[in-house]
mmCIF file of C-alpha atoms in Angstrom:
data_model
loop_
_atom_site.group_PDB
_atom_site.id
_atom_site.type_symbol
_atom_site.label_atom_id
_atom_site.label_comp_id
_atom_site.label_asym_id
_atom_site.label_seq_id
_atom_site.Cartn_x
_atom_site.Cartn_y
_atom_site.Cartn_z
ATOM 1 C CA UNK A 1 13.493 -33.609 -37.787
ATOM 2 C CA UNK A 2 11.473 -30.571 -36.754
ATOM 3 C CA UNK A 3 10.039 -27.733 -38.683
ATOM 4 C CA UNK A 4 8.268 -24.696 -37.492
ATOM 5 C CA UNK A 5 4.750 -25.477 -38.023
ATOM 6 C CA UNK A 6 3.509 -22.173 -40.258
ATOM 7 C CA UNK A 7 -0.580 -22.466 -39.878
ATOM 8 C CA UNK A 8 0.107 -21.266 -35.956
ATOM 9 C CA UNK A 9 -2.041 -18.343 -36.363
ATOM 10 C CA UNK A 10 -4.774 -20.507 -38.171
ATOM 11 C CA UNK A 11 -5.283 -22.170 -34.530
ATOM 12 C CA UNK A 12 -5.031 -19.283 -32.980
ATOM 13 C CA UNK A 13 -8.017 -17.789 -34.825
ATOM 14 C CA UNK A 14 -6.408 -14.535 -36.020
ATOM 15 C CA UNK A 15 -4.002 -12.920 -37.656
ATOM 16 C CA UNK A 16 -0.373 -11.733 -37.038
ATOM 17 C CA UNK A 17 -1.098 -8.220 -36.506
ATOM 18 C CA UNK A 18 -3.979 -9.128 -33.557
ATOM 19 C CA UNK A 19 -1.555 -11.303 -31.994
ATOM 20 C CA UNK A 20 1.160 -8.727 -32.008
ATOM 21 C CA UNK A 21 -1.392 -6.805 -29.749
ATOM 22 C CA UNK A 22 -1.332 -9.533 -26.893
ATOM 23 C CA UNK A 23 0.725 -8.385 -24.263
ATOM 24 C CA UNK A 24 3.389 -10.255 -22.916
ATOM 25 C CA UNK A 25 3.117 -12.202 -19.927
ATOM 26 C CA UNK A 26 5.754 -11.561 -16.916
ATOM 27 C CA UNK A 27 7.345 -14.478 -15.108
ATOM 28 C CA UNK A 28 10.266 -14.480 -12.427
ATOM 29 C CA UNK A 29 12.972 -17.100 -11.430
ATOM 30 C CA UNK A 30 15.800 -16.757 -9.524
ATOM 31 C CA UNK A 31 19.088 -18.028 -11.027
ATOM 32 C CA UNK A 32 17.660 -20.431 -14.004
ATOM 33 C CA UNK A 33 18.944 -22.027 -16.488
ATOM 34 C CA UNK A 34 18.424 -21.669 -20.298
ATOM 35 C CA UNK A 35 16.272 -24.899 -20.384
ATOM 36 C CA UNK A 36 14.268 -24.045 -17.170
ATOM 37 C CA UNK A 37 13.428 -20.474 -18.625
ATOM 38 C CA UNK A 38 12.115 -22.204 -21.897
ATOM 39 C CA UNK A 39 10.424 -24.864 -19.674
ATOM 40 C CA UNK A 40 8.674 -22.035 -17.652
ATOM 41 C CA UNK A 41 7.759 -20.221 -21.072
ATOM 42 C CA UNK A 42 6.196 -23.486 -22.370
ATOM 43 C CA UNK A 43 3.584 -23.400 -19.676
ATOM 44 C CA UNK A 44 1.983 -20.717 -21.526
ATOM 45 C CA UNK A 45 -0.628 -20.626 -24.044
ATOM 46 C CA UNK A 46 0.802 -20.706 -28.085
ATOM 47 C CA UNK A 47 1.162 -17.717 -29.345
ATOM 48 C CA UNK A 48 2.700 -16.021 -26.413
ATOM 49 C CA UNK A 49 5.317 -13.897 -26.070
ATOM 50 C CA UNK A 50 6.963 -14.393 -22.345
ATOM 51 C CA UNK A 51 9.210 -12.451 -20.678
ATOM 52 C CA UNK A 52 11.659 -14.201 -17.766
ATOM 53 C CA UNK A 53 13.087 -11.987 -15.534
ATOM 54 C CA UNK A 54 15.770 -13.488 -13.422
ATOM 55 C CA UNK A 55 16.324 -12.007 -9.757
ATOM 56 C CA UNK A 56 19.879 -13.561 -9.268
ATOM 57 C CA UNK A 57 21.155 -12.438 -12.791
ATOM 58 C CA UNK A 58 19.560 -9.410 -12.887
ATOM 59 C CA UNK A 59 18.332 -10.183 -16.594
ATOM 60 C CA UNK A 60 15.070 -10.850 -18.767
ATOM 61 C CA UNK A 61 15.091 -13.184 -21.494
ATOM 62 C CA UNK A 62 12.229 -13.671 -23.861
ATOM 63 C CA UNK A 63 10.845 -16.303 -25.545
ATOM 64 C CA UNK A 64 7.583 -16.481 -28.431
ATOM 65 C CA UNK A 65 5.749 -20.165 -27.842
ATOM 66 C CA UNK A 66 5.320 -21.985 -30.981
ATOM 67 C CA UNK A 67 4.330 -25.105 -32.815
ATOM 68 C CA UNK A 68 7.050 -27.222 -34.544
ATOM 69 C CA UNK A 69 6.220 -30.188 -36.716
ATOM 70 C CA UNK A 70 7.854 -33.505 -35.362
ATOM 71 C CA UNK A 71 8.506 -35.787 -37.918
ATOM 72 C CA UNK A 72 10.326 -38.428 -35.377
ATOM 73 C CA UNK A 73 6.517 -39.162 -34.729
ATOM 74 C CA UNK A 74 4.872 -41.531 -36.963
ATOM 75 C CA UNK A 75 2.710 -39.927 -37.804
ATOM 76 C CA UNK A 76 4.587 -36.268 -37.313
ATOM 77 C CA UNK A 77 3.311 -34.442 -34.619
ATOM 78 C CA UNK A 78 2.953 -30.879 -33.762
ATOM 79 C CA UNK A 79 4.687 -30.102 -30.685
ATOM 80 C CA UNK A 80 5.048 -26.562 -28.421
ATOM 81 C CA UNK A 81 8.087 -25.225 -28.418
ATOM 82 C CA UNK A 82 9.023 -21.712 -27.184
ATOM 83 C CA UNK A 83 12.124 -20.039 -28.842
ATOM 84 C CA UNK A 84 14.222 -16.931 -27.708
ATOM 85 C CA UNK A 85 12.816 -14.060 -29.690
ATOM 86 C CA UNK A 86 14.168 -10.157 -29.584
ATOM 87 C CA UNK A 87 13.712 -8.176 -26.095
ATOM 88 C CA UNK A 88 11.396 -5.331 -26.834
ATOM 89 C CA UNK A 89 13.826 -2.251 -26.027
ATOM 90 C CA UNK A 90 10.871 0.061 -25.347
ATOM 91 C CA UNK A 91 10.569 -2.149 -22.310
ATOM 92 C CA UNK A 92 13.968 -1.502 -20.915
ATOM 93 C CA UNK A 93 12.553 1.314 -17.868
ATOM 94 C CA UNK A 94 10.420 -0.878 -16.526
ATOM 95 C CA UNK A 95 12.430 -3.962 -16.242
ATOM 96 C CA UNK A 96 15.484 -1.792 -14.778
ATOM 97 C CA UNK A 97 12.430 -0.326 -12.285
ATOM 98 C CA UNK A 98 11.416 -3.994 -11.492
ATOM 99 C CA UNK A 99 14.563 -5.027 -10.998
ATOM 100 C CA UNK A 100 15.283 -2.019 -8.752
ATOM 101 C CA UNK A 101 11.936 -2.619 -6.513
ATOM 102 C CA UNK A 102 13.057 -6.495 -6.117
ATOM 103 C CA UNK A 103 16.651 -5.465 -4.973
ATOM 104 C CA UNK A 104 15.609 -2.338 -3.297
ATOM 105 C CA UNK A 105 16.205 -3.382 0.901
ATOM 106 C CA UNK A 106 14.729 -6.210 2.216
ATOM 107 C CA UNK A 107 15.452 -7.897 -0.820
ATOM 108 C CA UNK A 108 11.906 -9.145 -2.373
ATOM 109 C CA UNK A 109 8.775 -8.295 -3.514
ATOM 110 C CA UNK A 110 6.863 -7.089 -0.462
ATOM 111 C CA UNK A 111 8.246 -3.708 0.941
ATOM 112 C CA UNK A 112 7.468 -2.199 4.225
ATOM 113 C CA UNK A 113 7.753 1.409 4.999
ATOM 114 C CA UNK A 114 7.320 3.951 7.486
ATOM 115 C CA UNK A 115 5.982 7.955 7.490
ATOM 116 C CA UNK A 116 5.155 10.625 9.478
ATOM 117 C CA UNK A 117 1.728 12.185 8.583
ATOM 118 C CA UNK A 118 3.046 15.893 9.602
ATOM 119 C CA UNK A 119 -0.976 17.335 9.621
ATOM 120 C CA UNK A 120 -1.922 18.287 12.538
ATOM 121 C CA UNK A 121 -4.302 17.647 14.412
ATOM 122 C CA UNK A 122 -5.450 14.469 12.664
ATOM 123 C CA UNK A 123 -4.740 11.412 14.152
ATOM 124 C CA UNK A 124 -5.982 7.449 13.547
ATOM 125 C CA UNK A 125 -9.681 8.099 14.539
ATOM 126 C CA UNK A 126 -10.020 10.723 11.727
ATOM 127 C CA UNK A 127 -8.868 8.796 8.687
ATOM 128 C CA UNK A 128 -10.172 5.156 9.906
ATOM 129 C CA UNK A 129 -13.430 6.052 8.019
ATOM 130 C CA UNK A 130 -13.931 6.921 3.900
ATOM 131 C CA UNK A 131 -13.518 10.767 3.827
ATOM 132 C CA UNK A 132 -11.717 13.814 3.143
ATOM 133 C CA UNK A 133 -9.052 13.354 5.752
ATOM 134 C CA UNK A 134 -8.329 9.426 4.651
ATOM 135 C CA UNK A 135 -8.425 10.557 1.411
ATOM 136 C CA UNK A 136 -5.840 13.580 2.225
ATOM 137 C CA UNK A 137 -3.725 11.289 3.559
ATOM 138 C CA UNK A 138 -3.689 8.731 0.903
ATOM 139 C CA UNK A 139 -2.847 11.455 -1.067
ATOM 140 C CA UNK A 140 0.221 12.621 0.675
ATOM 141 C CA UNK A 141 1.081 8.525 0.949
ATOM 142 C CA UNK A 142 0.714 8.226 -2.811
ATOM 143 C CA UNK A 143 2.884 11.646 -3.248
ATOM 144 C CA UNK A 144 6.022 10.639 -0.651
ATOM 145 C CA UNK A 145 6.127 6.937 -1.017
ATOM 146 C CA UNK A 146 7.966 7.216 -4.783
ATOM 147 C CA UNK A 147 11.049 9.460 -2.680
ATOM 148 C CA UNK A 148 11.072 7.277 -0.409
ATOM 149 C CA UNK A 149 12.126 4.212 -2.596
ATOM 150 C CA UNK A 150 13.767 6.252 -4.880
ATOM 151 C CA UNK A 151 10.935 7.218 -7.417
ATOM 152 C CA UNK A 152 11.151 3.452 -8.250
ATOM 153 C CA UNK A 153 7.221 3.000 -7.317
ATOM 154 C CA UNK A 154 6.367 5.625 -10.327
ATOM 155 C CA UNK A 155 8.622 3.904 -12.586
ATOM 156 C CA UNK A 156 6.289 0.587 -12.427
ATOM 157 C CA UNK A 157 3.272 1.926 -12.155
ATOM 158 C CA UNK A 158 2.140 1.281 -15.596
ATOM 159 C CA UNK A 159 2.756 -2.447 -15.509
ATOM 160 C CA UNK A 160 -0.343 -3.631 -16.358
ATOM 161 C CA UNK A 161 -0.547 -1.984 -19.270
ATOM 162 C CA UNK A 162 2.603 -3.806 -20.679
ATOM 163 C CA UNK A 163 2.212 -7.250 -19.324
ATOM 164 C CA UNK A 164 0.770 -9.623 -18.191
ATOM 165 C CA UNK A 165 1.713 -11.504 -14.627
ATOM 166 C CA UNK A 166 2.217 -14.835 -14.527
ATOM 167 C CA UNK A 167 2.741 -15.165 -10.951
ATOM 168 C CA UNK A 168 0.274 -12.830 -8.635
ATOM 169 C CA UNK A 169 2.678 -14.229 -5.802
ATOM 170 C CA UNK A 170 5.718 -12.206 -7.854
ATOM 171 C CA UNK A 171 3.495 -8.867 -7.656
ATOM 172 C CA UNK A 172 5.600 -5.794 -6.315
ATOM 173 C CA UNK A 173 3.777 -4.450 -2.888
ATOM 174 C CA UNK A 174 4.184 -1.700 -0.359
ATOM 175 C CA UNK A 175 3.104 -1.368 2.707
ATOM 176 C CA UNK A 176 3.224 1.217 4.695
ATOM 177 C CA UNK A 177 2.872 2.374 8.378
ATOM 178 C CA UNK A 178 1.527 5.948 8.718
ATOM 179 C CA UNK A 179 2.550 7.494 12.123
ATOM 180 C CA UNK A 180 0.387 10.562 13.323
ATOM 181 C CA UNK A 181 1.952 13.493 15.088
ATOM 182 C CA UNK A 182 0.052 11.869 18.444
ATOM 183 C CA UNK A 183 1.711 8.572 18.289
ATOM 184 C CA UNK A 184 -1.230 6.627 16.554
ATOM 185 C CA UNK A 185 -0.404 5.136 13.284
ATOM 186 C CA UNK A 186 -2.166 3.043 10.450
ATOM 187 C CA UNK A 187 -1.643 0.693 7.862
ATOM 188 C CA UNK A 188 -1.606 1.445 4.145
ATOM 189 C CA UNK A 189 -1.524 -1.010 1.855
ATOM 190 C CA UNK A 190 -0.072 -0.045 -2.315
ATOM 191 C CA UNK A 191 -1.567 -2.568 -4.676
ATOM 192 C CA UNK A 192 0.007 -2.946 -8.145
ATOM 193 C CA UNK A 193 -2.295 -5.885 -9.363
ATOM 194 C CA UNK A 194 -4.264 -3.023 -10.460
ATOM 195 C CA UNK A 195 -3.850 -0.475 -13.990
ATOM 196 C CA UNK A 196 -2.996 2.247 -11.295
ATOM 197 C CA UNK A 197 -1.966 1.362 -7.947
ATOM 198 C CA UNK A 198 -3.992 1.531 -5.681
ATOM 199 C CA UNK A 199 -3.563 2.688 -1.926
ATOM 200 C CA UNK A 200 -5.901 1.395 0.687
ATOM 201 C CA UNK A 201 -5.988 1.866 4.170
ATOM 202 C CA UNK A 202 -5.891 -1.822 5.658
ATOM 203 C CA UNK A 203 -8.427 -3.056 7.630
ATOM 204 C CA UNK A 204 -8.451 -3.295 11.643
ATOM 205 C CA UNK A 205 -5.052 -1.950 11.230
ATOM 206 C CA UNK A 206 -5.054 1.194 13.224
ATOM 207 C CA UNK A 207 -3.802 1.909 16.657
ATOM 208 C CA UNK A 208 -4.365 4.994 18.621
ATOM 209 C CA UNK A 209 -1.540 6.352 20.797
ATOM 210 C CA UNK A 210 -2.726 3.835 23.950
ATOM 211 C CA UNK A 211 -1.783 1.169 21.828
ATOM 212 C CA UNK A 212 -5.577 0.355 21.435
ATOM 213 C CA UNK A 213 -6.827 -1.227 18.125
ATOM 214 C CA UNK A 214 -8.994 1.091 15.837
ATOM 215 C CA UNK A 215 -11.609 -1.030 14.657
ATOM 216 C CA UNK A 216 -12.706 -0.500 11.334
ATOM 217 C CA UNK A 217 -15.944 -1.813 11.404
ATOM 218 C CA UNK A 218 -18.073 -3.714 14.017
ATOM 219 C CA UNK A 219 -17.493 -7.046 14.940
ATOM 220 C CA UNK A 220 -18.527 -9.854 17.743
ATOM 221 C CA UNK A 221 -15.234 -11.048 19.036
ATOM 222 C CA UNK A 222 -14.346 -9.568 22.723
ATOM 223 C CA UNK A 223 -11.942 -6.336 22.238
ATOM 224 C CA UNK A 224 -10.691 -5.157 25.441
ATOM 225 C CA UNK A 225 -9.758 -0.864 25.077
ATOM 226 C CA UNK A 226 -7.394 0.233 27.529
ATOM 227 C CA UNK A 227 -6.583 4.365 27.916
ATOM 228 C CA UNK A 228 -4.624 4.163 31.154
ATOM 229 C CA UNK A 229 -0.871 5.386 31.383
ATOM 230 C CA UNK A 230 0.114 8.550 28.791
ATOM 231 C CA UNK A 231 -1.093 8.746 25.439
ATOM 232 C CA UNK A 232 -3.387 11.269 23.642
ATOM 233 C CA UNK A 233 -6.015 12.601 26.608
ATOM 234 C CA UNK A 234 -8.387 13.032 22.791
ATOM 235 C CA UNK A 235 -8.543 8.825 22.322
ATOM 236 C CA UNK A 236 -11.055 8.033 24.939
ATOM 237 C CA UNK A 237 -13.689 10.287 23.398
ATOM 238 C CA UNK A 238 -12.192 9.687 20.231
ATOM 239 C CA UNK A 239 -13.187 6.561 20.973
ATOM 240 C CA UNK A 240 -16.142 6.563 22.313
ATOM 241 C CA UNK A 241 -17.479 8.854 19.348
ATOM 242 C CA UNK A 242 -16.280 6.067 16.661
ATOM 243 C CA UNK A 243 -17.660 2.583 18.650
ATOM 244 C CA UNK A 244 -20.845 4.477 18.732
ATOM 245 C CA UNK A 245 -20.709 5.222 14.434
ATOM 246 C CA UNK A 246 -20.413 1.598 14.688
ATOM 247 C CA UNK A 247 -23.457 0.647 16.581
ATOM 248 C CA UNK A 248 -21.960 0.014 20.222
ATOM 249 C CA UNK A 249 -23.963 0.868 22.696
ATOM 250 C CA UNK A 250 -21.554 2.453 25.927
ATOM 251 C CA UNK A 251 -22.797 3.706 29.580
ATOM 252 C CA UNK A 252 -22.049 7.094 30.381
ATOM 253 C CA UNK A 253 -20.129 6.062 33.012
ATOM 254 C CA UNK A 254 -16.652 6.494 32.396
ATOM 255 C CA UNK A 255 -14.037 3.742 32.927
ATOM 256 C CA UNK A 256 -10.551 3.184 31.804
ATOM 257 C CA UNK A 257 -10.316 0.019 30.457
ATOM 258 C CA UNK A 258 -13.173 -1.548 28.436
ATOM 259 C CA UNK A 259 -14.592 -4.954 26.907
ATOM 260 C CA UNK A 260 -16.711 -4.886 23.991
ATOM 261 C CA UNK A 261 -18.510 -7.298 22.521
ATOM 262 C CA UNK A 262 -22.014 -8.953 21.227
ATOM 263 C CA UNK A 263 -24.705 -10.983 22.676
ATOM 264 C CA UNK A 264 -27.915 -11.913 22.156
ATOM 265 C CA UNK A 265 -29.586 -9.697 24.878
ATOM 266 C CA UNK A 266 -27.516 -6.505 24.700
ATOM 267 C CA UNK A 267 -25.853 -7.000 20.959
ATOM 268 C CA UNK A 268 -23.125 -4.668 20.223
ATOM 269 C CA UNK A 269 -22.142 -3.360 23.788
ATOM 270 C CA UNK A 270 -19.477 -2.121 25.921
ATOM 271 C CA UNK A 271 -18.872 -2.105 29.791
ATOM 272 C CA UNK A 272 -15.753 -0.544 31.407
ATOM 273 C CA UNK A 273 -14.234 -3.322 33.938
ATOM 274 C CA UNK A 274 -12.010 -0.420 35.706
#
């Protein structure tokens, strides 16, 4: 026979009330069963509270992980054992907004989205670096990307401050491709991991309207730059002005395409090869 073992929060060091202020931890599976859901709650630590949201049934169960007393064991034997416990309702937003996110099209929890920055004149060369105009656009990122899925993003937003993730693989994510009114576009990556997500641009990510990678910081593999054909007439000096912030030295010879790399004699360099 087993009994619920009562001296559970004499193990745990503490007292009911400090355990009720442990939040939650948040785990996913898709289509389980009743047994696998209190398998993948009895992974966690005693005196847990899980929550297992399931992407195929579009439902959250919850389970508090105990200690029974086994007396088939000679001698008895206390054993985990998570039980189904009452869903907190004051949760009930969030899942609906986590459900929503993992539905929301392509099915998942990576998104990827694309905008329009509509400010003129800026383009990819002005917001590759820290600033104002990164941080404007950020901003206006931050601002559009909750219409664009549906205000779902600012429904989750606080869910680090109710739970805890189980699985940083299961973590909602945007990313999203900014498109300037020249044609050059960069990456912006929304991190929920954090309290308040957090929107960074991503690195090496930028292209100007030639189709040439904006670096965003120095490095010693080859890069080839190309500004033939149509594109902005601005991204060669663009250009030119940003390799230099980064400690490239280039001729004042113009060319129209260009390899840059590092050696030992010339370090950082550039030479046009047409």
């Amino acid at each position: 026979m087993k009994y619920w073992f009562p001296a559970l929060f004499l193990l745990l060091g503490g007292t009911a009330a400090q355990a009720a202020t442990i939040k939650p931890t948040l785990m996913w599976c898709d289509g389980c069963t009743a047994p696998q859901k209190r398998s993948m709650a009895g992974t966690r630590p005693i005196g847990e509270t899980v929550y297992i949201g399931d992407n195929t049934a579009n439902s959250f169960s919850a389970y508090f992980v105990d200690l029974l007393l086994d007396d088939s064991y000679n001698p008895p034997r206390q054993v985990k054992s998570p039980h189904l416990t009452t869903l907190d309702p004051s949760y009930n937003d969030l899942e609906d907004a986590l459900l929503d996110f993992y539905d929301h099209a392509p099915v998942g929890w990576h998104k990827s989205l694309q905008v329009t920055y509509p400010v003129t004149p800026i383009n990819v060369y002005e917001v590759v670096v820290v600033g104002p105009a990164q941080n404007n656009m950020l901003d206006w990122v931050s601002n559009n990307v909750g219409m664009i899925m549906n205000q779902i993003p600012i429904r989750i937003e606080q869910m680090l401050s109710f739970f805890t993730i189980g699985d940083a693989s299961k973590m909602p994510s945007i990313r999203v491709t900014v498109t300037f009114t020249d044609g050059s576009k960069i990456d912006v990556d929304v991190d929920y991991s954090t309290t308040n997500p957090d929107f960074k641009v991503v690195e090496n990510s930028g292209r100007d309207s030639h189709n040439n990678v904006v670096l965003s910081r120095r490095t010693s593999a080859p890069t080839n730059f190309d500004f033939s054909g149509s594109g902005n007439p601005s991204d060669y000096l663009d250009w030119v002005h940003w390799m230099q912030q980064l400690g490239y030295g280039i001729p004042v010879s113009p060319g129209v395409i260009w390899a840059c790399t590092q050696d030992p004699v010339n370090g950082l360099h550039c030479v046009h090869i047409l």
